[in-house]
Short mmCIF file of C-alpha atoms in Angstrom, two decimals:
data_model
loop_
_atom_site.label_atom_id
_atom_site.label_comp_id
_atom_site.label_asym_id
_atom_site.label_seq_id
_atom_site.Cartn_x
_atom_site.Cartn_y
_atom_site.Cartn_z
CA UNK A 1 20.53 1.24 16.87
CA UNK A 2 17.53 -0.88 17.78
CA UNK A 3 15.25 2.09 17.16
CA UNK A 4 16.38 2.34 13.54
CA UNK A 5 15.80 -1.39 13.07
CA UNK A 6 12.31 -1.00 14.55
CA UNK A 7 11.57 1.84 12.13
CA UNK A 8 12.76 -0.19 9.14
CA UNK A 9 10.79 -3.20 10.34
CA UNK A 10 7.60 -1.15 10.47
CA UNK A 11 8.36 -0.05 6.90
CA UNK A 12 8.77 -3.70 5.86
CA UNK A 13 5.42 -4.62 7.38
CA UNK A 14 3.69 -1.65 5.75
CA UNK A 15 5.13 -2.41 2.29
CA UNK A 16 4.21 -6.10 2.64
CA UNK A 17 0.60 -5.09 3.30
CA UNK A 18 0.76 -2.73 0.34
CA UNK A 19 1.95 -5.55 -1.93
CA UNK A 20 -0.80 -7.85 -0.61
CA UNK A 21 -3.39 -5.14 -1.29
CA UNK A 22 -2.10 -4.67 -4.84
CA UNK A 23 -2.27 -8.43 -5.41
CA UNK A 24 -5.86 -8.42 -4.13
CA UNK A 25 -6.74 -5.61 -6.54
CA UNK A 26 -5.24 -7.48 -9.49
CA UNK A 27 -6.92 -10.74 -8.49
CA UNK A 28 -10.31 -9.02 -8.48
CA UNK A 29 -9.92 -7.02 -11.69
CA UNK A 30 -12.94 -8.76 -13.28
CA UNK A 31 -15.03 -9.32 -10.14
CA UNK A 32 -18.58 -8.11 -10.69
CA UNK A 33 -20.22 -9.49 -7.55
CA UNK A 34 -19.69 -8.97 -3.83
CA UNK A 35 -19.09 -11.72 -1.27
CA UNK A 36 -22.86 -12.24 -0.90
CA UNK A 37 -23.39 -12.81 -4.63
CA UNK A 38 -25.01 -9.45 -5.25
CA UNK A 39 -24.12 -7.53 -8.40
CA UNK A 40 -21.57 -4.98 -7.20
CA UNK A 41 -18.10 -4.54 -8.74
CA UNK A 42 -15.08 -4.98 -6.49
CA UNK A 43 -13.78 -1.66 -5.20
CA UNK A 44 -10.07 -1.01 -5.39
CA UNK A 45 -8.16 -0.98 -2.11
CA UNK A 46 -5.53 1.64 -1.28
CA UNK A 47 -2.92 1.69 1.45
CA UNK A 48 -2.32 5.00 3.24
CA UNK A 49 0.89 5.55 5.21
CA UNK A 50 1.51 7.91 8.10
CA UNK A 51 4.02 8.39 10.87
CA UNK A 52 3.43 6.33 13.99
CA UNK A 53 2.20 8.21 17.04
CA UNK A 54 4.81 8.74 19.73
CA UNK A 55 4.47 9.13 23.46
CA UNK A 56 5.97 12.14 25.22
CA UNK A 57 8.86 9.92 26.40
CA UNK A 58 9.74 9.09 22.79
CA UNK A 59 9.66 12.69 21.55
CA UNK A 60 12.64 13.52 19.37
CA UNK A 61 13.27 9.90 18.39
CA UNK A 62 12.47 8.50 15.00
CA UNK A 63 9.03 7.08 14.41
CA UNK A 64 7.95 4.13 12.33
CA UNK A 65 5.23 3.74 9.74
CA UNK A 66 1.54 3.14 10.35
CA UNK A 67 -0.68 2.08 7.50
CA UNK A 68 -4.36 1.80 6.84
CA UNK A 69 -6.09 -0.09 4.04
CA UNK A 70 -8.95 1.96 2.60
CA UNK A 71 -11.58 1.25 -0.02
CA UNK A 72 -11.58 3.63 -3.00
CA UNK A 73 -15.07 5.07 -2.87
CA UNK A 74 -14.47 7.84 -5.41
CA UNK A 75 -13.74 6.02 -8.66
CA UNK A 76 -16.67 4.97 -10.80
CA UNK A 77 -16.85 1.40 -12.12
CA UNK A 78 -15.64 0.68 -15.63
CA UNK A 79 -18.65 0.10 -17.91
CA UNK A 80 -18.15 -2.49 -20.65
CA UNK A 81 -20.79 -3.34 -23.24
CA UNK A 82 -21.43 -7.09 -22.93
CA UNK A 83 -25.14 -7.73 -23.43
CA UNK A 84 -24.81 -11.51 -22.97
CA UNK A 85 -23.07 -11.27 -19.60
CA UNK A 86 -25.23 -12.47 -16.67
CA UNK A 87 -24.41 -9.28 -14.71
CA UNK A 88 -25.24 -6.85 -17.52
CA UNK A 89 -27.71 -4.07 -16.77
CA UNK A 90 -30.79 -3.33 -18.89
CA UNK A 91 -28.66 -1.45 -21.45
CA UNK A 92 -26.20 -4.37 -21.81
CA UNK A 93 -23.36 -2.81 -19.81
CA UNK A 94 -21.41 -4.67 -17.13
CA UNK A 95 -19.84 -2.73 -14.27
CA UNK A 96 -16.26 -3.88 -13.69
CA UNK A 97 -13.84 -2.57 -11.04
CA UNK A 98 -11.96 0.55 -12.05
CA UNK A 99 -8.54 -1.07 -11.67
CA UNK A 100 -5.71 -0.23 -14.07
CA UNK A 101 -3.18 -3.06 -14.43
CA UNK A 102 -0.35 -0.69 -15.36
CA UNK A 103 -0.96 1.52 -12.31
CA UNK A 104 -1.09 -1.49 -10.02
CA UNK A 105 2.14 -2.93 -11.47
CA UNK A 106 3.96 0.39 -11.07
CA UNK A 107 2.72 0.57 -7.47
CA UNK A 108 3.93 -3.00 -6.91
CA UNK A 109 7.38 -2.15 -8.27
CA UNK A 110 7.54 0.92 -6.04
CA UNK A 111 6.49 -1.08 -2.97
CA UNK A 112 9.04 -3.78 -3.82
CA UNK A 113 11.84 -1.19 -4.08
CA UNK A 114 10.79 0.38 -0.78
CA UNK A 115 10.80 -3.08 0.82
CA UNK A 116 14.32 -3.69 -0.50
CA UNK A 117 15.47 -0.28 0.78
CA UNK A 118 14.23 -1.14 4.28
CA UNK A 119 16.14 -4.43 4.17
CA UNK A 120 19.30 -2.59 3.12
CA UNK A 121 18.79 -0.15 5.98
CA UNK A 122 18.49 -2.99 8.50
CA UNK A 123 21.60 -4.70 7.11
CA UNK A 124 23.59 -1.45 7.21
CA UNK A 125 22.54 -0.84 10.82
CA UNK A 126 23.62 -4.35 11.79
CA UNK A 127 26.94 -3.86 9.99
CA UNK A 128 27.58 -0.54 11.78
CA UNK A 129 26.88 -2.27 15.09
CA UNK A 130 29.32 -5.06 14.26
CA UNK A 131 31.98 -2.54 13.22
CA UNK A 132 31.45 -0.54 16.40
CA UNK A 133 31.92 -3.66 18.52
CA UNK A 134 35.08 -4.62 16.63
CA UNK A 135 36.54 -1.15 17.28
CA UNK A 136 35.83 -1.46 21.01
CA UNK A 137 37.61 -4.81 21.31
#
């Protein structure tokens, strides 16, 4: 029973980090400079999930979720023609992060639903434990 709660808890933590990463992406949608003030558009962050590694003693038991936040190196910046912008290049184009608000919002809704599903799983596990104890009494 505790193992299933541990698995769901790792899912909660992973989805919380995913939501924080999405919020960071949305907050930096118009960021054209890096933390040092150099002209460089913010690069979108992605969260990758994978199964937690298990020791040989834990083989056959359920595993939780590991996550890793990665920087999207493959997408090109969004070029917008704004010749008066202080970060415009010689042709008048400003490089903005390639972040799509709709995609980020859909990802946020998905992460929120997954978070809720993990909470339901924890509550159902607790309820089954309570019912098991009431049967034994």
